[in-house]
Coordinates of N, CA and C and ligand atoms in Angstrom, one line a residue:
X1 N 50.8 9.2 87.9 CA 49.9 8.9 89.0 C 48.8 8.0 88.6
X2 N 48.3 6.9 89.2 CA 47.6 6.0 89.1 C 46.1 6.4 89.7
X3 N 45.0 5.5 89.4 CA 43.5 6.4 89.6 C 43.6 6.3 91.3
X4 N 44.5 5.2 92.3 CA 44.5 5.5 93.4 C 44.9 6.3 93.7
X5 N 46.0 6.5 93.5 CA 47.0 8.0 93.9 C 46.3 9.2 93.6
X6 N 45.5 9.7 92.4 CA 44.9 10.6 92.3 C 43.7 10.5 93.2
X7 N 42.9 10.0 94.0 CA 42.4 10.2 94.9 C 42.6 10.6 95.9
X8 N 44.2 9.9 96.2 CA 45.1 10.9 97.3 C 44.9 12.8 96.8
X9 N 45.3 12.6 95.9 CA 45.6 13.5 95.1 C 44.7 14.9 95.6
X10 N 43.8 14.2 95.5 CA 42.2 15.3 95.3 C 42.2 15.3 96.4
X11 N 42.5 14.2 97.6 CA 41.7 14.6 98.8 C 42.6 15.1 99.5
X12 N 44.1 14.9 99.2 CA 45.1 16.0 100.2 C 44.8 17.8 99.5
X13 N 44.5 17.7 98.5 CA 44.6 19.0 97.6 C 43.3 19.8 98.5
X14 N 41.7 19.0 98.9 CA 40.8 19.2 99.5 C 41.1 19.9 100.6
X15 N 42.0 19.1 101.2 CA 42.3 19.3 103.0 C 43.3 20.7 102.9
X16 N 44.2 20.8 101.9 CA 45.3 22.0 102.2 C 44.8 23.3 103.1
X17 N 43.3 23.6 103.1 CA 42.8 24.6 103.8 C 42.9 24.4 104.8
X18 N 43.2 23.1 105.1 CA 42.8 22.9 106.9 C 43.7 23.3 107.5
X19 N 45.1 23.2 106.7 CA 46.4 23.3 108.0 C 46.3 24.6 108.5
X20 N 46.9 24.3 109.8 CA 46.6 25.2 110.5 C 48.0 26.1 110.6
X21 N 48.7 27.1 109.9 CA 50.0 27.4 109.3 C 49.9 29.2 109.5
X22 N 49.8 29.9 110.5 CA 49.1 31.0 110.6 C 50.8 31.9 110.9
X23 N 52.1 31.1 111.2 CA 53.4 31.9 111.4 C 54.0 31.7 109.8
X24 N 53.9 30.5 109.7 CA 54.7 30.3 108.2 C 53.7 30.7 106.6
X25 N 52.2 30.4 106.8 CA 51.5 30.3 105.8 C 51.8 30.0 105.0
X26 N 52.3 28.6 105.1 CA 52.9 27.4 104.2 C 52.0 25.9 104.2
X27 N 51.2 26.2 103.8 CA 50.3 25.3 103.9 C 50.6 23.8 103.3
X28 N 50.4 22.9 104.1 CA 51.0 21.3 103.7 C 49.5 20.2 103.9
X29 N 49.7 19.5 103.2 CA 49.3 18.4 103.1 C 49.2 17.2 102.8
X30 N 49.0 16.0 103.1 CA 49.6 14.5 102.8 C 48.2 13.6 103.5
X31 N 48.3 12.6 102.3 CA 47.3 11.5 102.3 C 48.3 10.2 101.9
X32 N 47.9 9.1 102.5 CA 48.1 7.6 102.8 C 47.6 6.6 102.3
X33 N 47.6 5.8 101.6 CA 46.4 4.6 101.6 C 47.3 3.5 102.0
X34 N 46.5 2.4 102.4 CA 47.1 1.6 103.1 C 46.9 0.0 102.1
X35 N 47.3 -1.1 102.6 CA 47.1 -2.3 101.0 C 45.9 -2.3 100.9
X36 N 44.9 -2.6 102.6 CA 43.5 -3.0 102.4 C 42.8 -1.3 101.9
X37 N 43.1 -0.7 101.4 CA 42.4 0.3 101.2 C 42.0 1.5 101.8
X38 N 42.3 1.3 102.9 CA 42.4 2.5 103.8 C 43.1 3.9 103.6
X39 N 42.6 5.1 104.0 CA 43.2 6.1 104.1 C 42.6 7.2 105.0
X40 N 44.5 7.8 105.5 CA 44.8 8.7 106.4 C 45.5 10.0 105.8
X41 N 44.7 10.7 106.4 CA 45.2 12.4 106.0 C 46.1 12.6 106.8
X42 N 46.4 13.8 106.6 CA 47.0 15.1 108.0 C 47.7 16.6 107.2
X43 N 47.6 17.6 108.0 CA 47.8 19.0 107.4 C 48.6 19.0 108.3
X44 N 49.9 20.3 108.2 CA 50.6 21.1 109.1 C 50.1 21.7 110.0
X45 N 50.8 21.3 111.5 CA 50.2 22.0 112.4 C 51.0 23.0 113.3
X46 N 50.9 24.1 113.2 CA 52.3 25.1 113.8 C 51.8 25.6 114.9
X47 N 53.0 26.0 115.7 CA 52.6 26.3 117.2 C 53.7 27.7 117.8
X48 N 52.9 28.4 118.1 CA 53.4 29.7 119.1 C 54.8 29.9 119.0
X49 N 55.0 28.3 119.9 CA 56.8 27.8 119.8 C 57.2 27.2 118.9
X50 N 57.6 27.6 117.8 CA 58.0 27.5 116.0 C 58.1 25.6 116.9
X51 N 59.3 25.4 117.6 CA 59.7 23.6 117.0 C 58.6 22.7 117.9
X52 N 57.6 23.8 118.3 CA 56.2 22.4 118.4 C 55.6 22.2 117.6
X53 N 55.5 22.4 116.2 CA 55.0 22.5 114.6 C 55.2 21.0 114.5
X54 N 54.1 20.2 113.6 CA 54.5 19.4 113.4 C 53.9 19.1 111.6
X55 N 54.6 18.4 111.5 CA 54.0 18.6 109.9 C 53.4 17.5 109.3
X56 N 52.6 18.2 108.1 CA 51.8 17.3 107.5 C 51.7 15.3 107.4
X57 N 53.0 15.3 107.0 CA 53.2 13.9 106.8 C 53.4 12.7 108.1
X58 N 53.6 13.1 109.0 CA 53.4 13.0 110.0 C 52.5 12.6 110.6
X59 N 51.5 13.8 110.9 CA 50.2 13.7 111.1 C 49.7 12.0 110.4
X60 N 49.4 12.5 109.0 CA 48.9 11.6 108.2 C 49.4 9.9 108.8
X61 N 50.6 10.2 109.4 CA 51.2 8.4 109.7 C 51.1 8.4 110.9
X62 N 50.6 9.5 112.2 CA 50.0 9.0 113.4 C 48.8 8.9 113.1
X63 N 47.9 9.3 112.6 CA 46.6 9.1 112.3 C 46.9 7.7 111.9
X64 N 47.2 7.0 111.2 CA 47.6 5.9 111.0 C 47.8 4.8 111.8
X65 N 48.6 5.2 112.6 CA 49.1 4.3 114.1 C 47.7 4.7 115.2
X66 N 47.0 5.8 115.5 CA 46.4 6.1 116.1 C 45.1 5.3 115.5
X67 N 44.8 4.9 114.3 CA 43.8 4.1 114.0 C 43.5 2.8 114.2
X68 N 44.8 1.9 114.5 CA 45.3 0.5 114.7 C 45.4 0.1 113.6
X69 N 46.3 1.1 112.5 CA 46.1 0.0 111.3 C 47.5 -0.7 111.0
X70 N 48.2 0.1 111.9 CA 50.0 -0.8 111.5 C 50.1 -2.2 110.9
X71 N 48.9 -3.1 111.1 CA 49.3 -4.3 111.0 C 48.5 -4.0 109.2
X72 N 48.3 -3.2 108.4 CA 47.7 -3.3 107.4 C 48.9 -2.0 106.9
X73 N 50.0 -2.9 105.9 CA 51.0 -1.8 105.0 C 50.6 -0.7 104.7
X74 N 51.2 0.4 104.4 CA 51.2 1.3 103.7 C 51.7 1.4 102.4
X75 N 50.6 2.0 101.3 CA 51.0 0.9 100.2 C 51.7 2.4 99.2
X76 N 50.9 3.9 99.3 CA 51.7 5.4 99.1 C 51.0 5.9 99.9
X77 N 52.3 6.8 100.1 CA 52.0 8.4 101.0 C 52.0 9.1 99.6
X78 N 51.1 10.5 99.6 CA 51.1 11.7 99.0 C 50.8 12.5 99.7
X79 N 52.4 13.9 99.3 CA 52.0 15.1 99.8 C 51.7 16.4 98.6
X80 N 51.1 17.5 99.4 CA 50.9 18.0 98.3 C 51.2 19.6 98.8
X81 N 51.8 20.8 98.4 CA 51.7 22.0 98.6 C 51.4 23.1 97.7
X82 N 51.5 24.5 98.0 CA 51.4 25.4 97.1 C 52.6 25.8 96.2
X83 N 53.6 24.6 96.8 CA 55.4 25.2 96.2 C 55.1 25.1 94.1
X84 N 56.5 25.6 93.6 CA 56.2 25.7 92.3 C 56.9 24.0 91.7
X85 N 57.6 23.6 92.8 CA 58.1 22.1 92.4 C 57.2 21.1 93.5
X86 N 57.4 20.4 92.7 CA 56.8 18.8 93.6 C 57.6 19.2 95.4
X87 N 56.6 19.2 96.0 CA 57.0 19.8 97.6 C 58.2 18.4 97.9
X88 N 58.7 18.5 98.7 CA 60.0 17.2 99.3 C 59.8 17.2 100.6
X89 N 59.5 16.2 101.4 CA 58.8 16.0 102.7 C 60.6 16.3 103.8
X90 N 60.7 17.1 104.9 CA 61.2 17.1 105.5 C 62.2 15.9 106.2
X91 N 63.6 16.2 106.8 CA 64.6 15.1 107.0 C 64.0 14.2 108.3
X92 N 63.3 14.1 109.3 CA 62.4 14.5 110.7 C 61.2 13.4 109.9
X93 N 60.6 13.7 109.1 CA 59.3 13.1 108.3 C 59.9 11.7 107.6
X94 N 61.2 12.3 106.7 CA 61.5 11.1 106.4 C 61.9 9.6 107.2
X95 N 62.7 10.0 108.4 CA 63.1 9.2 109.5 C 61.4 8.7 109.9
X96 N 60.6 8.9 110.3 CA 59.3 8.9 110.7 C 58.7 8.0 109.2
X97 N 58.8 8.1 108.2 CA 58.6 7.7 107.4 C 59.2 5.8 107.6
X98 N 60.4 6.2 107.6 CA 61.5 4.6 107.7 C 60.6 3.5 109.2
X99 N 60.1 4.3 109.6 CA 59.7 3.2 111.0 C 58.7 2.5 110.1
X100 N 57.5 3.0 109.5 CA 56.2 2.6 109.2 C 56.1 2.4 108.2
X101 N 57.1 2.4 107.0 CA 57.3 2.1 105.8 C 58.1 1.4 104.9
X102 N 58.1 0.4 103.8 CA 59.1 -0.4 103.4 C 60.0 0.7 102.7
X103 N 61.4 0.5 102.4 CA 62.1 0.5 101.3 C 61.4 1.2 100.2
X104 N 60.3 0.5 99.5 CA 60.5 0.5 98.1 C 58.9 0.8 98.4
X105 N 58.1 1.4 99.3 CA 57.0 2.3 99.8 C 56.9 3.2 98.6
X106 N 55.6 3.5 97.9 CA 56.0 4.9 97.0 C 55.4 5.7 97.8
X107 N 56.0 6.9 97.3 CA 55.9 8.1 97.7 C 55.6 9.1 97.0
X108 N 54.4 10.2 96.4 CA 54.5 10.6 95.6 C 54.6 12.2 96.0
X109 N 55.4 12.9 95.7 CA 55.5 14.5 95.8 C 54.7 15.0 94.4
X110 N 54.0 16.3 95.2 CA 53.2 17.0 94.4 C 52.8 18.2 94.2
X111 N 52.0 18.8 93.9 CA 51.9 20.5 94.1 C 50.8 20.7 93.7
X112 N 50.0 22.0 94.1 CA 48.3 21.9 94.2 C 48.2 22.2 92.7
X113 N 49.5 22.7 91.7 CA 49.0 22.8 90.2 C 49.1 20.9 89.0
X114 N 49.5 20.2 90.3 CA 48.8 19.3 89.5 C 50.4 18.5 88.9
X115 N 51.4 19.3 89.5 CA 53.2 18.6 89.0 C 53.4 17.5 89.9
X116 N 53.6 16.3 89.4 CA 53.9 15.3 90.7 C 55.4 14.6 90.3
X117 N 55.8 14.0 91.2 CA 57.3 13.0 90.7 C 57.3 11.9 92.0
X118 N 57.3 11.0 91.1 CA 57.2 9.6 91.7 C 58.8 8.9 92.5
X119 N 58.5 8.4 94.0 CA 59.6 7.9 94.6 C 59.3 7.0 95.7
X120 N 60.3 6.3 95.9 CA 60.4 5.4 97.1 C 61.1 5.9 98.2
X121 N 60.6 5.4 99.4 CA 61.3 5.9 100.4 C 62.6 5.9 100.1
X122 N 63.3 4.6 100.1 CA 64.7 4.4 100.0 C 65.3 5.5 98.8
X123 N 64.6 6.0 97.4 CA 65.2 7.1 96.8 C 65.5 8.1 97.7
X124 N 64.3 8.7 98.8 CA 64.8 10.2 99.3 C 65.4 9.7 100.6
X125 N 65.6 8.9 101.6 CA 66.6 8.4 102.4 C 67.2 7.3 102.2
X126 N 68.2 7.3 101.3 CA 69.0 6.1 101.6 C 70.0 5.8 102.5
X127 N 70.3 4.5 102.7 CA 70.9 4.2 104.1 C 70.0 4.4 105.5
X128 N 69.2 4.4 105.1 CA 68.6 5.2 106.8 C 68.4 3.9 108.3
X129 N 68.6 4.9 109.2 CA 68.5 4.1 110.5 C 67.4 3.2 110.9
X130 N 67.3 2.1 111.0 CA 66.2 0.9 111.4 C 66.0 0.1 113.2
X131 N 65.5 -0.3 113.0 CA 65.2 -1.0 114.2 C 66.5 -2.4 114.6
X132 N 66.7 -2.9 113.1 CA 67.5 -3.3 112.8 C 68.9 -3.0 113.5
X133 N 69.3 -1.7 113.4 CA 70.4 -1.7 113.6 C 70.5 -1.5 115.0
X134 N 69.1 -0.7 115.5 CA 69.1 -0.7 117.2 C 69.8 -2.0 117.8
X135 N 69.1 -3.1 117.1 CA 69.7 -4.7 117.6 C 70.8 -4.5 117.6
X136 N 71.3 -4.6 116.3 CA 73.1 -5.2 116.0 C 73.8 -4.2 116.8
X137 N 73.7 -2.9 117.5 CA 74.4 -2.2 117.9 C 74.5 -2.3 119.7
X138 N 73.5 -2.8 120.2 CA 73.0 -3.0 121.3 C 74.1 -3.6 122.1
X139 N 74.9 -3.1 123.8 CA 75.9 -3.1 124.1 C 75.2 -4.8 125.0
X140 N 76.2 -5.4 124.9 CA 75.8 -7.2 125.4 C 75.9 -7.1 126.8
Ligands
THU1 N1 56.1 21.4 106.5 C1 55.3 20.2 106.3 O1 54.2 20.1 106.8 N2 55.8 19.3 105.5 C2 57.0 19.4 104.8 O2 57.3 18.5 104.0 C3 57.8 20.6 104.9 C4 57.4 21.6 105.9 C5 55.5 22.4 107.3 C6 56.1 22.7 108.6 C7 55.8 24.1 108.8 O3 54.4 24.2 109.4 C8 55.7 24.7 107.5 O4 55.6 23.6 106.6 C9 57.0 25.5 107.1 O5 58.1 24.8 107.3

């Protein structure tokens, strides 16, 4: 982890209280920085009805879109939990990931004891669905 990433680091690790995780008590959290500098949080938010839950990483990249920064990359996401291994961001997050993010985006998984392991989007989804292929597939 690089001195930017560990700022992620500290300040998703800060927020983990916030999620609001009161069925699962699985507390999640993920921070962003963007090229120009920028950065977006977001914690897990769970709901009454288990699949209106939305999770951390998420959050973090509508806050993102909700800020007007799409036109400024995303340069790493970091997530962080209480798990004993570097947390692995959900299949739903990762797709959500592929809209707003390049290829070769890093990604860092982590854990509030401080274990991290470094990746690109394209490592935890490869092949994944694009906008791209919406085109090429598109009936004439
Ligand atoms: N969760 C996340 O926020 N991110 C992940 O990467 C995995 C799962 C949340 C969703 C739910 O609130 C809780 O963790 C248990 O699945």
């Amino acid at each position: 982890m690089n001195s930017e990433e560990k700022k992620l680091y500290d300040l998703a690790v800060e927020h983990l209280d916030t999620a609001y995780a009161p069925y699962s008590k699985f507390h999640v959290s993920a921070a962003l920085l963007t090229e120009s500098g920028k950065i977006t949080t977001g914690v897990n938010i769970e709901n009454a009805a288990y699949g209106s839950t939305i999770c951390a990483e998420r959050v973090a990249i509508f806050n993102y879109v909700n800020q007007g920064l799409t036109n400024d990359p995303i340069k790493c996401l970091l997530i962080t939990g209480n798990t004993s291994r570097p947390i692995s961001p959900c299949g739903s997050c990762r797709q959500v990931m592929a809209e707003f993010m390049q290829a070769d985006t890093k990604i860092v998984l982590t854990n509030a004891k401080g274990d991290y392991k470094e990746a690109t989007l394209a490592d935890i989804l490869p092949y994944y669905f694009t906008d791209g292929d919406l085109v090429d597939g598109r009936n004439k």
